[in-house]
Amino acid sequence: MPRPCGPCGDKQRNELDRRLLEMELSGETFRVISREFGYHVDALRRHKEHHLIVDLSEVQRAKLEARDRVLAEAQAKELEQTKADVAEGMAARLENAANFLDQLKEVRNKAATLLELAEEAEDLRAAGTFLKELREQIRLWAELEGKLAANPPQVSITLNAEWIELRTRIVTAMDPYPEAKEAMIRAIRGK
Ligand SMILES: [Zn+2]
């Protein structure tokens, strides 16, 4: 069992270590430090080589670990932020989809009302193309709603394209019926 190291337990160890580390710069010798601190030159040499340098490398390691930890924390934070961004985007898309569903229901109801009105007016021959188109749209809307209800996440992206196409088709189909077209456009806009 080696003897405990005197310099390690010295009350002025910080000062002693500093002097040992700065020897190359200050030009001090082990002998000078030995006289001042009262330790044998060999004890000082051993302390410097085996304890001081080891301590320094531990300090260095601790510093590197701290740096790694900071890096890891920064990465984790970035990941959290990314997750938050994705969640936000998802929430926005879901909200869009919900808004779209409300809009869709509204438009379909208005279209159904228009259809009833047209049929009540008994001008079926004149309105024939329009009514046919309107029935088809109502069928497609119902289908789309059914799809949405059955499978909400997947259709939210195709939703917009389908919606725009339907909207364009019905508005175009209403060209010969300006009044009905205007009413439908108002319904689509939700006003
Ligand atoms: Zn020591």
Coordinates of N, CA and C and ligand atoms in Angstrom, one line a residue:
M1 N 0.9 -1.2 0.0 CA 0.0 0.0 0.0 C 0.9 1.2 0.0
P2 N 0.7 2.1 -1.1 CA 1.6 3.3 -1.1 C 1.2 4.3 0.0
R3 N 2.3 5.0 0.4 CA 2.0 6.1 1.4 C 1.1 7.1 0.8
P4 N 0.2 7.8 1.6 CA -0.6 8.9 1.1 C 0.3 10.0 0.6
C5 N -0.1 10.7 -0.4 CA 0.7 11.7 -1.0 C 0.6 13.0 -0.2
G6 N 1.7 13.5 0.3 CA 1.8 14.7 1.1 C 1.2 15.9 0.4
P7 N 1.7 16.3 -0.8 CA 1.2 17.5 -1.5 C -0.3 17.4 -1.8
C8 N -0.8 16.2 -2.0 CA -2.3 16.1 -2.3 C -3.1 16.6 -1.1
G9 N -2.6 16.4 0.1 CA -3.3 16.8 1.3 C -2.9 18.2 1.8
D10 N -2.0 18.8 1.1 CA -1.4 20.1 1.6 C -2.5 21.1 1.7
K11 N -2.5 21.9 2.8 CA -3.5 23.0 3.0 C -3.4 24.0 1.9
Q12 N -2.2 24.2 1.3 CA -2.0 25.2 0.2 C -1.9 24.5 -1.1
R13 N -2.7 23.4 -1.3 CA -2.5 22.6 -2.5 C -2.7 23.4 -3.8
N14 N -3.7 24.3 -3.8 CA -3.9 25.0 -5.0 C -2.7 25.8 -5.4
E15 N -2.1 26.5 -4.4 CA -0.9 27.3 -4.7 C 0.2 26.4 -5.1
L16 N 0.4 25.3 -4.4 CA 1.5 24.3 -4.7 C 1.3 23.8 -6.2
D17 N 0.1 23.4 -6.5 CA -0.2 22.9 -7.8 C 0.1 23.9 -8.9
R18 N -0.3 25.1 -8.6 CA -0.1 26.2 -9.6 C 1.4 26.4 -9.8
R19 N 2.2 26.4 -8.7 CA 3.6 26.6 -8.9 C 4.2 25.4 -9.7
L20 N 3.8 24.2 -9.4 CA 4.3 23.0 -10.1 C 4.0 23.1 -11.6
L21 N 2.8 23.6 -11.9 CA 2.3 23.7 -13.3 C 3.1 24.8 -14.0
E22 N 3.4 25.8 -13.3 CA 4.0 27.0 -14.0 C 5.6 26.9 -14.0
M23 N 6.1 25.8 -13.5 CA 7.6 25.7 -13.4 C 8.3 26.0 -14.7
E24 N 7.7 25.5 -15.8 CA 8.3 25.7 -17.1 C 8.4 27.2 -17.5
L25 N 7.3 27.9 -17.1 CA 7.2 29.3 -17.4 C 8.0 30.2 -16.4
S26 N 7.9 29.8 -15.1 CA 8.5 30.6 -14.1 C 10.0 30.3 -13.9
G27 N 10.4 29.2 -14.4 CA 11.8 28.8 -14.2 C 12.1 28.3 -12.8
E28 N 11.0 28.1 -12.0 CA 11.3 27.5 -10.7 C 11.6 26.0 -10.8
T29 N 12.5 25.6 -9.9 CA 12.8 24.2 -9.9 C 12.1 23.4 -8.8
F30 N 12.1 22.1 -8.9 CA 11.5 21.3 -7.8 C 12.2 21.6 -6.5
R31 N 13.5 21.9 -6.6 CA 14.3 22.1 -5.4 C 13.8 23.3 -4.6
V32 N 13.5 24.4 -5.4 CA 13.0 25.7 -4.8 C 11.7 25.4 -4.1
I33 N 10.8 24.7 -4.9 CA 9.4 24.5 -4.3 C 9.5 23.5 -3.1
S34 N 10.5 22.6 -3.2 CA 10.7 21.6 -2.2 C 11.0 22.4 -0.9
R35 N 12.0 23.3 -1.0 CA 12.4 24.1 0.2 C 11.3 24.9 0.8
E36 N 10.5 25.5 -0.1 CA 9.4 26.3 0.4 C 8.2 25.6 1.0
F37 N 7.9 24.4 0.4 CA 6.7 23.7 0.9 C 7.1 22.5 1.8
G38 N 8.4 22.2 1.8 CA 8.8 21.2 2.8 C 8.5 19.8 2.3
Y39 N 8.4 19.5 1.0 CA 8.2 18.1 0.6 C 9.5 17.7 -0.2
H40 N 9.8 16.5 -0.2 CA 10.9 15.9 -0.9 C 10.7 16.2 -2.4
V41 N 11.8 16.4 -3.1 CA 11.7 16.7 -4.6 C 11.0 15.5 -5.3
D42 N 11.4 14.3 -4.9 CA 10.7 13.1 -5.5 C 9.2 13.1 -5.3
A43 N 8.8 13.5 -4.0 CA 7.4 13.5 -3.7 C 6.7 14.5 -4.6
L44 N 7.3 15.7 -4.8 CA 6.7 16.7 -5.6 C 6.6 16.2 -7.1
R45 N 7.7 15.6 -7.6 CA 7.7 15.1 -8.9 C 6.6 14.0 -9.1
R46 N 6.5 13.1 -8.1 CA 5.5 12.1 -8.2 C 4.1 12.7 -8.2
H47 N 3.9 13.7 -7.3 CA 2.6 14.3 -7.2 C 2.3 15.0 -8.5
K48 N 3.3 15.7 -9.1 CA 3.0 16.4 -10.4 C 2.6 15.4 -11.5
E49 N 3.4 14.4 -11.6 CA 3.2 13.4 -12.7 C 1.9 12.6 -12.5
H50 N 1.7 12.1 -11.3 CA 0.6 11.1 -11.1 C -0.7 11.7 -10.6
H51 N -0.6 12.8 -9.9 CA -1.9 13.3 -9.3 C -2.3 14.6 -10.0
L52 N -1.3 15.5 -10.2 CA -1.7 16.8 -10.8 C -2.2 16.6 -12.3
I53 N -1.3 15.9 -13.1 CA -1.7 15.7 -14.5 C -3.0 14.9 -14.6
V54 N -3.1 13.9 -13.7 CA -4.3 13.1 -13.8 C -5.5 13.9 -13.5
D55 N -5.4 14.8 -12.4 CA -6.5 15.7 -12.1 C -6.8 16.6 -13.3
L56 N -5.7 17.1 -14.0 CA -6.0 18.0 -15.1 C -6.7 17.3 -16.2
S57 N -6.3 16.0 -16.5 CA -7.0 15.3 -17.5 C -8.5 15.0 -17.1
E58 N -8.7 14.9 -15.8 CA -10.1 14.7 -15.4 C -10.9 15.9 -15.6
V59 N -10.2 17.1 -15.3 CA -10.9 18.4 -15.5 C -11.2 18.5 -17.0
Q60 N -10.2 18.1 -17.8 CA -10.4 18.1 -19.3 C -11.6 17.3 -19.7
R61 N -11.6 16.0 -19.1 CA -12.7 15.1 -19.4 C -14.1 15.7 -19.0
A62 N -14.1 16.3 -17.8 CA -15.3 16.8 -17.3 C -15.8 17.9 -18.2
K63 N -14.8 18.7 -18.7 CA -15.2 19.8 -19.7 C -15.7 19.3 -20.9
L64 N -15.1 18.2 -21.5 CA -15.6 17.6 -22.7 C -17.0 17.0 -22.5
E65 N -17.2 16.4 -21.3 CA -18.5 15.8 -21.0 C -19.5 16.9 -20.9
A66 N -19.1 18.0 -20.3 CA -20.1 19.1 -20.2 C -20.5 19.6 -21.6
R67 N -19.4 19.7 -22.4 CA -19.7 20.2 -23.8 C -20.7 19.2 -24.5
D68 N -20.4 17.9 -24.4 CA -21.2 16.9 -25.0 C -22.7 17.0 -24.5
R69 N -22.7 17.3 -23.1 CA -24.1 17.3 -22.5 C -24.8 18.5 -23.1
V70 N -24.1 19.7 -23.2 CA -24.8 20.9 -23.8 C -25.2 20.6 -25.2
L71 N -24.3 19.9 -26.0 CA -24.7 19.6 -27.3 C -25.9 18.7 -27.4
A72 N -25.9 17.7 -26.5 CA -27.1 16.7 -26.5 C -28.3 17.5 -26.1
E73 N -28.2 18.4 -25.1 CA -29.4 19.1 -24.7 C -29.9 20.0 -25.8
A74 N -29.0 20.6 -26.6 CA -29.4 21.5 -27.7 C -30.1 20.6 -28.7
Q75 N -29.5 19.4 -29.0 CA -30.2 18.5 -30.0 C -31.6 18.1 -29.5
A76 N -31.6 17.8 -28.2 CA -32.9 17.4 -27.7 C -34.0 18.5 -27.8
K77 N -33.5 19.7 -27.5 CA -34.3 20.9 -27.6 C -34.8 21.1 -29.0
E78 N -33.9 20.9 -30.0 CA -34.2 21.1 -31.4 C -35.2 20.1 -31.8
L79 N -35.0 18.8 -31.3 CA -36.0 17.7 -31.6 C -37.3 18.1 -31.1
E80 N -37.4 18.6 -29.8 CA -38.7 19.0 -29.2 C -39.3 20.0 -30.0
Q81 N -38.5 21.0 -30.5 CA -39.1 22.1 -31.3 C -39.7 21.6 -32.6
T82 N -38.9 20.6 -33.2 CA -39.4 20.0 -34.5 C -40.7 19.3 -34.2
K83 N -40.7 18.5 -33.1 CA -41.9 17.8 -32.8 C -43.1 18.8 -32.6
A84 N -42.8 19.9 -31.9 CA -43.8 20.9 -31.7 C -44.3 21.5 -33.0
D85 N -43.4 21.8 -33.9 CA -43.7 22.3 -35.2 C -44.6 21.4 -36.0
V86 N -44.2 20.1 -35.9 CA -45.0 19.1 -36.6 C -46.4 19.0 -36.1
A87 N -46.5 19.0 -34.7 CA -47.8 18.9 -34.0 C -48.6 20.1 -34.4
E88 N -48.0 21.3 -34.5 CA -48.7 22.5 -34.8 C -49.3 22.4 -36.3
G89 N -48.4 21.9 -37.2 CA -48.8 21.7 -38.6 C -50.0 20.7 -38.7
M90 N -49.9 19.7 -37.9 CA -50.9 18.6 -37.9 C -52.2 19.2 -37.4
A91 N -52.1 20.0 -36.3 CA -53.3 20.6 -35.7 C -54.0 21.6 -36.7
A92 N -53.1 22.3 -37.4 CA -53.6 23.2 -38.4 C -54.4 22.5 -39.5
R93 N -53.7 21.3 -40.0 CA -54.4 20.5 -41.0 C -55.7 20.0 -40.6
L94 N -55.7 19.5 -39.3 CA -56.9 18.9 -38.8 C -58.0 19.9 -38.7
E95 N -57.6 21.2 -38.3 CA -58.6 22.2 -38.2 C -59.1 22.6 -39.6
N96 N -58.2 22.6 -40.6 CA -58.6 22.8 -41.9 C -59.7 21.8 -42.4
A97 N -59.3 20.5 -42.0 CA -60.2 19.4 -42.4 C -61.6 19.6 -41.8
A98 N -61.6 20.0 -40.5 CA -62.8 20.2 -39.7 C -63.6 21.3 -40.3
N99 N -62.9 22.4 -40.6 CA -63.6 23.5 -41.3 C -64.2 23.1 -42.6
F100 N -63.4 22.3 -43.4 CA -63.8 21.9 -44.7 C -65.1 21.0 -44.5
L101 N -65.1 20.1 -43.5 CA -66.3 19.3 -43.4 C -67.5 20.1 -43.1
D102 N -67.3 21.1 -42.2 CA -68.5 22.0 -41.9 C -69.0 22.7 -43.2
Q103 N -68.0 23.2 -44.0 CA -68.3 23.9 -45.2 C -69.0 22.9 -46.2
L104 N -68.5 21.7 -46.2 CA -69.0 20.7 -47.1 C -70.5 20.5 -46.8
K105 N -70.8 20.3 -45.5 CA -72.1 20.0 -45.1 C -73.1 21.1 -45.4
E106 N -72.5 22.3 -45.2 CA -73.3 23.5 -45.4 C -73.7 23.6 -46.9
V107 N -72.7 23.4 -47.8 CA -72.9 23.5 -49.2 C -73.9 22.5 -49.7
R108 N -73.7 21.3 -49.1 CA -74.6 20.2 -49.5 C -76.0 20.5 -49.2
N109 N -76.2 21.0 -47.9 CA -77.5 21.3 -47.5 C -78.1 22.4 -48.4
K110 N -77.4 23.4 -48.8 CA -77.9 24.5 -49.6 C -78.2 23.9 -51.0
A111 N -77.3 23.0 -51.5 CA -77.5 22.4 -52.8 C -78.8 21.6 -52.8
A112 N -79.0 20.9 -51.7 CA -80.2 20.1 -51.6 C -81.5 21.0 -51.6
T113 N -81.4 22.1 -50.9 CA -82.5 23.0 -50.9 C -82.8 23.6 -52.3
L114 N -81.7 23.9 -53.0 CA -81.8 24.4 -54.3 C -82.5 23.4 -55.2
L115 N -82.1 22.2 -55.0 CA -82.7 21.1 -55.8 C -84.2 21.0 -55.6
E116 N -84.5 21.0 -54.3 CA -85.9 20.9 -53.9 C -86.7 22.1 -54.6
L117 N -86.1 23.3 -54.5 CA -86.8 24.5 -55.0 C -87.0 24.3 -56.5
A118 N -86.0 23.8 -57.2 CA -86.0 23.7 -58.6 C -87.1 22.7 -59.0
E119 N -87.2 21.6 -58.2 CA -88.2 20.5 -58.5 C -89.6 21.0 -58.2
E120 N -89.7 21.8 -57.2 CA -91.0 22.4 -56.8 C -91.5 23.3 -57.9
A121 N -90.5 24.1 -58.5 CA -90.8 25.0 -59.6 C -91.3 24.3 -60.8
E122 N -91.1 23.0 -60.9 CA -91.6 22.2 -62.0 C -91.1 22.6 -63.3
D123 N -89.9 23.3 -63.3 CA -89.3 23.7 -64.5 C -88.1 22.7 -64.8
L124 N -88.5 21.4 -64.7 CA -87.4 20.4 -64.8 C -86.7 20.3 -66.1
R125 N -87.5 20.5 -67.2 CA -86.8 20.4 -68.5 C -85.7 21.4 -68.7
A126 N -86.1 22.7 -68.3 CA -85.1 23.7 -68.5 C -83.9 23.5 -67.5
A127 N -84.2 23.0 -66.3 CA -83.2 22.9 -65.3 C -82.5 21.5 -65.3
G128 N -82.9 20.7 -66.4 CA -82.5 19.3 -66.4 C -81.0 19.1 -66.2
T129 N -80.2 19.7 -66.9 CA -78.7 19.5 -66.8 C -78.2 19.9 -65.4
F130 N -78.7 21.0 -65.0 CA -78.3 21.5 -63.7 C -78.7 20.6 -62.6
L131 N -79.9 20.1 -62.7 CA -80.4 19.2 -61.6 C -79.6 17.9 -61.6
K132 N -79.4 17.4 -62.8 CA -78.6 16.2 -62.9 C -77.2 16.3 -62.3
E133 N -76.6 17.4 -62.6 CA -75.3 17.7 -62.1 C -75.4 17.9 -60.6
L134 N -76.4 18.6 -60.1 CA -76.5 18.8 -58.7 C -76.7 17.5 -57.9
R135 N -77.5 16.7 -58.5 CA -77.8 15.4 -57.8 C -76.4 14.6 -57.7
E136 N -75.7 14.6 -58.8 CA -74.4 14.0 -58.9 C -73.5 14.5 -57.8
Q137 N -73.4 15.9 -57.7 CA -72.6 16.5 -56.8 C -73.0 16.1 -55.3
I138 N -74.3 16.1 -55.1 CA -74.7 15.7 -53.8 C -74.3 14.3 -53.4
R139 N -74.4 13.5 -54.4 CA -74.0 12.1 -54.2 C -72.5 12.0 -53.9
L140 N -71.7 12.8 -54.7 CA -70.3 12.8 -54.5 C -69.9 13.3 -53.2
W141 N -70.6 14.4 -52.8 CA -70.3 15.0 -51.5 C -70.5 14.0 -50.3
A142 N -71.7 13.3 -50.5 CA -72.0 12.3 -49.5 C -71.0 11.2 -49.4
E143 N -70.5 10.8 -50.6 CA -69.5 9.8 -50.7 C -68.2 10.3 -50.0
L144 N -67.9 11.5 -50.3 CA -66.6 12.1 -49.8 C -66.7 12.2 -48.3
E145 N -67.9 12.7 -47.8 CA -68.1 12.7 -46.4 C -68.0 11.4 -45.7
G146 N -68.6 10.4 -46.4 CA -68.5 9.0 -45.9 C -67.0 8.6 -45.8
K147 N -66.3 8.9 -46.8 CA -64.9 8.5 -46.9 C -64.1 9.2 -45.7
L148 N -64.4 10.5 -45.6 CA -63.8 11.3 -44.5 C -64.1 10.7 -43.1
A149 N -65.3 10.3 -42.9 CA -65.7 9.8 -41.6 C -65.1 8.5 -41.4
A150 N -65.0 7.7 -42.5 CA -64.4 6.3 -42.3 C -62.9 6.4 -42.1
N151 N -62.3 7.4 -42.7 CA -60.8 7.4 -42.8 C -60.2 8.8 -42.7
P152 N -60.4 9.4 -41.6 CA -60.1 10.9 -41.6 C -58.6 11.2 -41.9
P153 N -57.6 10.6 -41.4 CA -56.3 11.1 -41.6 C -55.8 11.1 -43.0
Q154 N -56.1 10.0 -43.8 CA -55.5 9.8 -45.1 C -56.1 10.8 -46.1
V155 N -57.4 11.1 -46.0 CA -58.0 11.9 -47.0 C -57.8 13.4 -46.9
S156 N -57.2 13.8 -45.7 CA -57.1 15.2 -45.5 C -56.2 15.9 -46.6
I157 N -55.3 15.2 -47.2 CA -54.5 15.8 -48.2 C -55.2 15.8 -49.6
T158 N -55.8 14.7 -49.9 CA -56.5 14.6 -51.2 C -57.8 15.5 -51.2
L159 N -58.2 15.7 -50.0 CA -59.4 16.5 -49.7 C -59.5 17.8 -50.5
N160 N -58.4 18.6 -50.4 CA -58.4 19.9 -51.1 C -58.6 19.8 -52.6
A161 N -57.8 18.9 -53.2 CA -57.9 18.7 -54.6 C -59.3 18.3 -55.0
E162 N -59.9 17.3 -54.3 CA -61.2 16.9 -54.6 C -62.2 18.0 -54.5
W163 N -62.0 18.7 -53.4 CA -63.0 19.8 -53.1 C -62.9 20.9 -54.2
I164 N -61.7 21.2 -54.6 CA -61.6 22.3 -55.6 C -62.2 21.8 -56.9
E165 N -62.0 20.5 -57.2 CA -62.6 20.0 -58.5 C -64.1 20.0 -58.4
L166 N -64.6 19.6 -57.3 CA -66.1 19.5 -57.2 C -66.7 20.9 -57.3
R167 N -66.0 21.8 -56.6 CA -66.4 23.2 -56.6 C -66.4 23.8 -58.0
T168 N -65.3 23.5 -58.7 CA -65.2 24.1 -60.1 C -66.3 23.5 -60.9
R169 N -66.5 22.1 -60.8 CA -67.5 21.5 -61.6 C -68.9 22.0 -61.4
I170 N -69.2 22.2 -60.1 CA -70.6 22.6 -59.9 C -70.8 24.1 -60.3
V171 N -69.8 24.9 -60.1 CA -70.0 26.3 -60.5 C -70.1 26.4 -62.0
T172 N -69.3 25.6 -62.7 CA -69.4 25.6 -64.1 C -70.7 25.1 -64.6
A173 N -71.2 24.0 -64.0 CA -72.5 23.4 -64.4 C -73.6 24.4 -64.2
M174 N -73.4 25.4 -63.4 CA -74.5 26.4 -63.1 C -74.5 27.6 -64.0
D175 N -73.5 27.6 -64.9 CA -73.4 28.7 -65.8 C -74.7 29.2 -66.4
P176 N -75.6 28.2 -66.9 CA -76.8 28.6 -67.5 C -77.8 29.2 -66.5
Y177 N -77.5 29.1 -65.2 CA -78.5 29.5 -64.2 C -77.9 30.5 -63.3
P178 N -77.7 31.7 -63.7 CA -76.9 32.7 -63.0 C -77.4 32.9 -61.6
E179 N -78.7 32.9 -61.4 CA -79.2 33.2 -60.0 C -78.8 32.0 -59.1
A180 N -79.1 30.8 -59.6 CA -78.7 29.6 -58.8 C -77.2 29.6 -58.5
K181 N -76.5 30.0 -59.6 CA -75.0 30.0 -59.4 C -74.5 30.9 -58.4
E182 N -75.1 32.1 -58.4 CA -74.8 33.1 -57.4 C -75.1 32.6 -56.0
A183 N -76.3 32.0 -55.8 CA -76.6 31.4 -54.5 C -75.6 30.4 -54.1
M184 N -75.3 29.5 -55.1 CA -74.3 28.5 -54.7 C -73.0 29.0 -54.4
I185 N -72.5 30.0 -55.1 CA -71.2 30.6 -54.8 C -71.2 31.2 -53.4
R186 N -72.4 31.8 -53.0 CA -72.5 32.4 -51.7 C -72.4 31.3 -50.6
A187 N -73.1 30.2 -51.0 CA -73.1 29.1 -50.0 C -71.7 28.5 -49.9
I188 N -71.0 28.4 -51.0 CA -69.6 27.9 -50.9 C -68.7 28.8 -50.1
R189 N -68.9 30.0 -50.2 CA -68.1 31.0 -49.4 C -68.6 31.1 -48.0
G190 N -69.7 30.4 -47.7 CA -70.2 30.4 -46.3 C -70.8 31.7 -45.9
K191 N -71.4 32.5 -46.9 CA -72.0 33.8 -46.5 C -73.5 33.7 -46.8
Ligands
ZN1 ZN -0.3 13.9 -4.8

